[in-house]
């Protein structure tokens, strides 16, 4: 079976990208290969992680395009050039347009650092999610992997994993625990199962 060609999209530290690279290096995703990393920011450390593993990179910044349609098309051209089968949003913070999400329907996976639908949707990203979790006083949070559609955090949920909120948690401590205990486990699992063809599509 041909390996699925994966593009990982990032905006920051790239620890979720690193988890995917590590899975690949350990031979735990034989049916997939990360062939391109796209960042929405020039300064994302995740670009360094990709370069350390010889993975081609590109920077596609929203402000370099007159509108969302042109931004989408720039991505679609890169996906075409690299024959991308699966797009993985891993700590990616730019908004993608309907052209992209429709063209790649059920072929874009996102990791969100809460148990969707809680603390999700417009304005809930990165540390803001964990700040809202602590402000609300919930005892359980976690992470969700889902297909991406035109609604922010609205696509079909694939996997979720719960993580306890501890009494003296700060947003930073909680973010780290959610990444370590949930994100870095369920995102690689979803990518591997997609490449293996065992993700149920019903
Ligand atoms: C993490 O909280 C992730 O859940 C969110 O972006 C943050 C940074 O992720 N999507 P990464 O370290 O850049 O993968």
PDB file of C-alpha atoms and ligand atoms in Angstrom:
ATOM      1  CA  UNK A   1       0.000   0.000   0.000  1.00  0.00           C
ATOM      2  CA  UNK A   2       1.326   3.474  -0.887  1.00  0.00           C
ATOM      3  CA  UNK A   3       2.218   5.527   2.196  1.00  0.00           C
ATOM      4  CA  UNK A   4      -0.205   8.347   2.957  1.00  0.00           C
ATOM      5  CA  UNK A   5       1.612  11.666   2.405  1.00  0.00           C
ATOM      6  CA  UNK A   6       1.087  13.922   5.400  1.00  0.00           C
ATOM      7  CA  UNK A   7       1.364  17.707   5.723  1.00  0.00           C
ATOM      8  CA  UNK A   8       1.557  18.999   9.319  1.00  0.00           C
ATOM      9  CA  UNK A   9       0.564  22.644   9.870  1.00  0.00           C
ATOM     10  CA  UNK A  10       1.942  24.533  12.892  1.00  0.00           C
ATOM     11  CA  UNK A  11       2.116  28.003  14.431  1.00  0.00           C
ATOM     12  CA  UNK A  12       4.300  27.512  17.519  1.00  0.00           C
ATOM     13  CA  UNK A  13       6.513  25.174  19.533  1.00  0.00           C
ATOM     14  CA  UNK A  14       5.532  22.102  17.528  1.00  0.00           C
ATOM     15  CA  UNK A  15       5.409  19.583  20.391  1.00  0.00           C
ATOM     16  CA  UNK A  16       2.477  17.830  18.686  1.00  0.00           C
ATOM     17  CA  UNK A  17       4.519  17.766  15.464  1.00  0.00           C
ATOM     18  CA  UNK A  18       7.373  16.266  17.493  1.00  0.00           C
ATOM     19  CA  UNK A  19       5.079  13.511  18.765  1.00  0.00           C
ATOM     20  CA  UNK A  20       4.202  12.678  15.138  1.00  0.00           C
ATOM     21  CA  UNK A  21       7.867  12.745  14.077  1.00  0.00           C
ATOM     22  CA  UNK A  22       8.780  10.466  17.017  1.00  0.00           C
ATOM     23  CA  UNK A  23       6.013   7.994  16.099  1.00  0.00           C
ATOM     24  CA  UNK A  24       7.354   7.885  12.527  1.00  0.00           C
ATOM     25  CA  UNK A  25      10.978   7.510  13.665  1.00  0.00           C
ATOM     26  CA  UNK A  26       9.991   4.571  15.916  1.00  0.00           C
ATOM     27  CA  UNK A  27       8.355   2.882  12.893  1.00  0.00           C
ATOM     28  CA  UNK A  28       4.888   3.123  14.464  1.00  0.00           C
ATOM     29  CA  UNK A  29       3.246   4.658  11.392  1.00  0.00           C
ATOM     30  CA  UNK A  30       4.384   2.416   8.510  1.00  0.00           C
ATOM     31  CA  UNK A  31       1.565   3.588   6.223  1.00  0.00           C
ATOM     32  CA  UNK A  32       2.226   7.306   6.518  1.00  0.00           C
ATOM     33  CA  UNK A  33       5.030   9.806   6.039  1.00  0.00           C
ATOM     34  CA  UNK A  34       5.289  13.502   6.959  1.00  0.00           C
ATOM     35  CA  UNK A  35       6.465  15.079   3.678  1.00  0.00           C
ATOM     36  CA  UNK A  36       5.821  18.764   4.421  1.00  0.00           C
ATOM     37  CA  UNK A  37       5.487  21.108   7.398  1.00  0.00           C
ATOM     38  CA  UNK A  38       3.742  24.449   6.849  1.00  0.00           C
ATOM     39  CA  UNK A  39       3.904  27.196   9.466  1.00  0.00           C
ATOM     40  CA  UNK A  40       1.716  30.294   9.695  1.00  0.00           C
ATOM     41  CA  UNK A  41       4.623  32.136  11.362  1.00  0.00           C
ATOM     42  CA  UNK A  42       8.292  32.442  10.340  1.00  0.00           C
ATOM     43  CA  UNK A  43       9.380  32.185  13.985  1.00  0.00           C
ATOM     44  CA  UNK A  44       7.638  28.896  14.900  1.00  0.00           C
ATOM     45  CA  UNK A  45      10.128  26.598  16.622  1.00  0.00           C
ATOM     46  CA  UNK A  46       8.317  23.673  15.025  1.00  0.00           C
ATOM     47  CA  UNK A  47      10.090  24.635  11.766  1.00  0.00           C
ATOM     48  CA  UNK A  48      13.395  23.786  13.481  1.00  0.00           C
ATOM     49  CA  UNK A  49      12.007  20.404  14.539  1.00  0.00           C
ATOM     50  CA  UNK A  50      11.073  19.652  10.923  1.00  0.00           C
ATOM     51  CA  UNK A  51      14.490  20.745   9.621  1.00  0.00           C
ATOM     52  CA  UNK A  52      16.242  18.537  12.228  1.00  0.00           C
ATOM     53  CA  UNK A  53      14.490  15.586  10.598  1.00  0.00           C
ATOM     54  CA  UNK A  54      15.019  16.651   6.994  1.00  0.00           C
ATOM     55  CA  UNK A  55      11.340  17.402   6.431  1.00  0.00           C
ATOM     56  CA  UNK A  56      10.675  20.148   3.820  1.00  0.00           C
ATOM     57  CA  UNK A  57       9.063  23.288   5.274  1.00  0.00           C
ATOM     58  CA  UNK A  58       7.104  26.296   4.043  1.00  0.00           C
ATOM     59  CA  UNK A  59       5.829  29.474   5.699  1.00  0.00           C
ATOM     60  CA  UNK A  60       2.405  30.688   4.546  1.00  0.00           C
ATOM     61  CA  UNK A  61       1.364  33.849   6.411  1.00  0.00           C
ATOM     62  CA  UNK A  62      -2.235  35.117   6.252  1.00  0.00           C
ATOM     63  CA  UNK A  63      -1.047  38.754   6.104  1.00  0.00           C
ATOM     64  CA  UNK A  64       0.774  38.062   2.822  1.00  0.00           C
ATOM     65  CA  UNK A  65      -2.566  37.421   1.062  1.00  0.00           C
ATOM     66  CA  UNK A  66      -5.334  39.866   0.119  1.00  0.00           C
ATOM     67  CA  UNK A  67      -8.130  37.547   1.287  1.00  0.00           C
ATOM     68  CA  UNK A  68      -8.934  34.111   2.719  1.00  0.00           C
ATOM     69  CA  UNK A  69      -9.539  32.648  -0.744  1.00  0.00           C
ATOM     70  CA  UNK A  70      -5.989  33.496  -1.863  1.00  0.00           C
ATOM     71  CA  UNK A  71      -4.638  32.124   1.432  1.00  0.00           C
ATOM     72  CA  UNK A  72      -6.526  28.850   0.867  1.00  0.00           C
ATOM     73  CA  UNK A  73      -5.274  28.606  -2.717  1.00  0.00           C
ATOM     74  CA  UNK A  74      -1.651  29.005  -1.600  1.00  0.00           C
ATOM     75  CA  UNK A  75      -2.129  25.969   0.644  1.00  0.00           C
ATOM     76  CA  UNK A  76      -3.919  23.971  -2.059  1.00  0.00           C
ATOM     77  CA  UNK A  77      -1.037  24.631  -4.469  1.00  0.00           C
ATOM     78  CA  UNK A  78       1.448  23.256  -1.911  1.00  0.00           C
ATOM     79  CA  UNK A  79      -0.811  20.242  -1.207  1.00  0.00           C
ATOM     80  CA  UNK A  80      -0.909  19.571  -4.967  1.00  0.00           C
ATOM     81  CA  UNK A  81       2.862  20.007  -5.343  1.00  0.00           C
ATOM     82  CA  UNK A  82       3.543  17.534  -2.507  1.00  0.00           C
ATOM     83  CA  UNK A  83       0.630  15.168  -3.363  1.00  0.00           C
ATOM     84  CA  UNK A  84      -0.764  15.507   0.169  1.00  0.00           C
ATOM     85  CA  UNK A  85      -3.308  12.896   1.333  1.00  0.00           C
ATOM     86  CA  UNK A  86      -3.759  14.047   4.943  1.00  0.00           C
ATOM     87  CA  UNK A  87      -3.433  17.480   6.587  1.00  0.00           C
ATOM     88  CA  UNK A  88      -2.810  17.609  10.354  1.00  0.00           C
ATOM     89  CA  UNK A  89      -3.336  20.903  12.229  1.00  0.00           C
ATOM     90  CA  UNK A  90      -0.979  20.659  15.223  1.00  0.00           C
ATOM     91  CA  UNK A  91      -1.027  23.838  17.267  1.00  0.00           C
ATOM     92  CA  UNK A  92      -2.088  25.730  14.134  1.00  0.00           C
ATOM     93  CA  UNK A  93      -3.667  29.105  14.875  1.00  0.00           C
ATOM     94  CA  UNK A  94      -4.719  30.635  11.540  1.00  0.00           C
ATOM     95  CA  UNK A  95      -8.271  30.285  10.236  1.00  0.00           C
ATOM     96  CA  UNK A  96      -8.697  28.183   7.073  1.00  0.00           C
ATOM     97  CA  UNK A  97     -11.405  29.073   4.555  1.00  0.00           C
ATOM     98  CA  UNK A  98     -14.271  27.068   3.104  1.00  0.00           C
ATOM     99  CA  UNK A  99     -12.394  26.394  -0.160  1.00  0.00           C
ATOM    100  CA  UNK A 100      -9.722  24.480   1.739  1.00  0.00           C
ATOM    101  CA  UNK A 101     -11.989  22.662   4.203  1.00  0.00           C
ATOM    102  CA  UNK A 102     -14.403  21.596   1.414  1.00  0.00           C
ATOM    103  CA  UNK A 103     -11.641  20.481  -0.983  1.00  0.00           C
ATOM    104  CA  UNK A 104     -10.021  18.450   1.806  1.00  0.00           C
ATOM    105  CA  UNK A 105     -13.204  17.347   3.577  1.00  0.00           C
ATOM    106  CA  UNK A 106     -12.496  14.432   5.942  1.00  0.00           C
ATOM    107  CA  UNK A 107      -8.779  14.759   5.175  1.00  0.00           C
ATOM    108  CA  UNK A 108      -7.916  17.487   7.712  1.00  0.00           C
ATOM    109  CA  UNK A 109      -7.443  16.491  11.380  1.00  0.00           C
ATOM    110  CA  UNK A 110      -7.088  18.980  14.258  1.00  0.00           C
ATOM    111  CA  UNK A 111      -6.035  18.657  17.892  1.00  0.00           C
ATOM    112  CA  UNK A 112      -7.903  20.917  20.319  1.00  0.00           C
ATOM    113  CA  UNK A 113      -6.816  21.200  23.976  1.00  0.00           C
ATOM    114  CA  UNK A 114     -10.232  20.673  25.622  1.00  0.00           C
ATOM    115  CA  UNK A 115     -13.111  18.182  25.615  1.00  0.00           C
ATOM    116  CA  UNK A 116     -15.138  19.658  22.729  1.00  0.00           C
ATOM    117  CA  UNK A 117     -17.807  21.131  22.848  1.00  0.00           C
ATOM    118  CA  UNK A 118     -16.569  22.593  26.133  1.00  0.00           C
ATOM    119  CA  UNK A 119     -14.137  25.518  25.816  1.00  0.00           C
ATOM    120  CA  UNK A 120     -14.070  25.375  22.014  1.00  0.00           C
ATOM    121  CA  UNK A 121     -15.018  27.528  19.036  1.00  0.00           C
ATOM    122  CA  UNK A 122     -13.911  31.004  18.099  1.00  0.00           C
ATOM    123  CA  UNK A 123     -11.472  32.591  20.549  1.00  0.00           C
ATOM    124  CA  UNK A 124     -10.603  29.312  22.348  1.00  0.00           C
ATOM    125  CA  UNK A 125      -7.007  28.444  21.459  1.00  0.00           C
ATOM    126  CA  UNK A 126      -3.664  27.805  23.209  1.00  0.00           C
ATOM    127  CA  UNK A 127      -3.429  29.087  26.788  1.00  0.00           C
ATOM    128  CA  UNK A 128      -6.812  30.852  26.554  1.00  0.00           C
ATOM    129  CA  UNK A 129      -8.481  27.440  26.679  1.00  0.00           C
ATOM    130  CA  UNK A 130      -6.775  26.505  29.957  1.00  0.00           C
ATOM    131  CA  UNK A 131      -7.390  29.947  31.473  1.00  0.00           C
ATOM    132  CA  UNK A 132     -11.128  29.498  30.784  1.00  0.00           C
ATOM    133  CA  UNK A 133     -11.056  25.945  32.235  1.00  0.00           C
ATOM    134  CA  UNK A 134      -9.513  27.223  35.490  1.00  0.00           C
ATOM    135  CA  UNK A 135     -11.834  30.238  35.634  1.00  0.00           C
ATOM    136  CA  UNK A 136     -14.888  27.965  35.320  1.00  0.00           C
ATOM    137  CA  UNK A 137     -13.583  25.572  37.961  1.00  0.00           C
ATOM    138  CA  UNK A 138     -14.236  22.314  36.080  1.00  0.00           C
ATOM    139  CA  UNK A 139     -12.537  19.240  37.568  1.00  0.00           C
ATOM    140  CA  UNK A 140     -11.942  17.467  34.264  1.00  0.00           C
ATOM    141  CA  UNK A 141     -10.586  18.775  30.977  1.00  0.00           C
ATOM    142  CA  UNK A 142      -8.583  17.050  28.240  1.00  0.00           C
ATOM    143  CA  UNK A 143      -8.047  17.048  24.483  1.00  0.00           C
ATOM    144  CA  UNK A 144     -10.018  16.244  21.355  1.00  0.00           C
ATOM    145  CA  UNK A 145      -8.979  15.119  17.870  1.00  0.00           C
ATOM    146  CA  UNK A 146     -11.552  15.869  15.187  1.00  0.00           C
ATOM    147  CA  UNK A 147     -12.013  16.263  11.457  1.00  0.00           C
ATOM    148  CA  UNK A 148     -11.983  19.902  10.363  1.00  0.00           C
ATOM    149  CA  UNK A 149     -14.965  21.449   8.591  1.00  0.00           C
ATOM    150  CA  UNK A 150     -16.062  25.049   8.034  1.00  0.00           C
ATOM    151  CA  UNK A 151     -17.152  25.433  11.668  1.00  0.00           C
ATOM    152  CA  UNK A 152     -14.301  26.155  14.129  1.00  0.00           C
ATOM    153  CA  UNK A 153     -13.795  22.957  16.176  1.00  0.00           C
ATOM    154  CA  UNK A 154     -17.066  21.672  14.666  1.00  0.00           C
ATOM    155  CA  UNK A 155     -16.069  18.574  12.680  1.00  0.00           C
ATOM    156  CA  UNK A 156     -16.649  14.910  13.564  1.00  0.00           C
ATOM    157  CA  UNK A 157     -14.976  13.973  16.861  1.00  0.00           C
ATOM    158  CA  UNK A 158     -12.500  11.092  16.462  1.00  0.00           C
ATOM    159  CA  UNK A 159     -10.857  10.701  19.891  1.00  0.00           C
ATOM    160  CA  UNK A 160     -10.974  12.384  23.290  1.00  0.00           C
ATOM    161  CA  UNK A 161      -8.957  11.864  26.447  1.00  0.00           C
ATOM    162  CA  UNK A 162      -9.774  13.365  29.859  1.00  0.00           C
ATOM    163  CA  UNK A 163      -7.192  14.958  32.156  1.00  0.00           C
ATOM    164  CA  UNK A 164      -7.735  15.948  35.810  1.00  0.00           C
ATOM    165  CA  UNK A 165      -7.555  19.612  36.802  1.00  0.00           C
ATOM    166  CA  UNK A 166      -5.478  19.906  40.019  1.00  0.00           C
ATOM    167  CA  UNK A 167      -6.082  22.448  42.825  1.00  0.00           C
ATOM    168  CA  UNK A 168      -2.927  24.536  42.311  1.00  0.00           C
ATOM    169  CA  UNK A 169      -2.889  24.351  38.517  1.00  0.00           C
ATOM    170  CA  UNK A 170      -1.784  27.388  36.555  1.00  0.00           C
ATOM    171  CA  UNK A 171      -2.741  27.668  32.864  1.00  0.00           C
ATOM    172  CA  UNK A 172       0.843  26.724  31.932  1.00  0.00           C
ATOM    173  CA  UNK A 173       0.943  23.658  34.207  1.00  0.00           C
ATOM    174  CA  UNK A 174      -2.449  22.504  32.957  1.00  0.00           C
ATOM    175  CA  UNK A 175      -1.500  23.046  29.289  1.00  0.00           C
ATOM    176  CA  UNK A 176       1.616  20.950  29.757  1.00  0.00           C
ATOM    177  CA  UNK A 177      -0.275  18.118  31.445  1.00  0.00           C
ATOM    178  CA  UNK A 178      -2.978  18.110  28.755  1.00  0.00           C
ATOM    179  CA  UNK A 179      -0.267  17.922  26.079  1.00  0.00           C
ATOM    180  CA  UNK A 180       1.711  15.173  27.855  1.00  0.00           C
ATOM    181  CA  UNK A 181      -1.213  13.027  28.976  1.00  0.00           C
ATOM    182  CA  UNK A 182      -3.654  13.549  26.113  1.00  0.00           C
ATOM    183  CA  UNK A 183      -2.592  15.464  22.992  1.00  0.00           C
ATOM    184  CA  UNK A 184       0.661  13.609  22.329  1.00  0.00           C
ATOM    185  CA  UNK A 185      -1.212  10.285  22.616  1.00  0.00           C
ATOM    186  CA  UNK A 186      -4.494  10.779  20.751  1.00  0.00           C
ATOM    187  CA  UNK A 187      -3.157  12.822  17.816  1.00  0.00           C
ATOM    188  CA  UNK A 188      -0.543  10.207  16.775  1.00  0.00           C
ATOM    189  CA  UNK A 189      -3.171   7.487  17.274  1.00  0.00           C
ATOM    190  CA  UNK A 190      -5.644   9.256  14.953  1.00  0.00           C
ATOM    191  CA  UNK A 191      -2.968   9.888  12.301  1.00  0.00           C
ATOM    192  CA  UNK A 192      -1.764   6.267  12.411  1.00  0.00           C
ATOM    193  CA  UNK A 193      -5.325   4.896  12.140  1.00  0.00           C
ATOM    194  CA  UNK A 194      -6.117   7.259   9.269  1.00  0.00           C
ATOM    195  CA  UNK A 195      -3.010   6.029   7.415  1.00  0.00           C
ATOM    196  CA  UNK A 196      -3.887   2.397   8.213  1.00  0.00           C
ATOM    197  CA  UNK A 197      -7.429   2.980   6.920  1.00  0.00           C
ATOM    198  CA  UNK A 198      -8.954   1.893  10.245  1.00  0.00           C
ATOM    199  CA  UNK A 199     -10.585   5.223  11.177  1.00  0.00           C
ATOM    200  CA  UNK A 200     -14.328   4.593  10.996  1.00  0.00           C
ATOM    201  CA  UNK A 201     -15.983   7.013   8.572  1.00  0.00           C
ATOM    202  CA  UNK A 202     -19.585   6.408   9.580  1.00  0.00           C
TER     203      UNK A 202
HETATM  204  C1  LIG B   1      -1.203  23.231  22.404  1.00  0.00           C
HETATM  205  O1  LIG B   1      -1.956  23.669  23.528  1.00  0.00           O
HETATM  206  C2  LIG B   1      -2.123  22.592  21.390  1.00  0.00           C
HETATM  207  O2  LIG B   1      -3.187  21.862  21.967  1.00  0.00           O
HETATM  208  C3  LIG B   1      -2.706  23.772  20.715  1.00  0.00           C
HETATM  209  O3  LIG B   1      -1.559  24.600  20.492  1.00  0.00           O
HETATM  210  C4  LIG B   1      -0.690  24.465  21.639  1.00  0.00           C
HETATM  211  C5  LIG B   1       0.747  24.320  21.213  1.00  0.00           C
HETATM  212  O4  LIG B   1       0.878  23.136  20.492  1.00  0.00           O
HETATM  213  N1  LIG B   1      -3.422  23.377  19.542  1.00  0.00           N
HETATM  214  P1  LIG B   1       2.331  22.709  19.855  1.00  0.00           P
HETATM  215  O5  LIG B   1       3.303  22.560  21.002  1.00  0.00           O
HETATM  216  O6  LIG B   1       2.748  23.833  18.932  1.00  0.00           O
HETATM  217  O7  LIG B   1       2.060  21.418  19.150  1.00  0.00           O
END
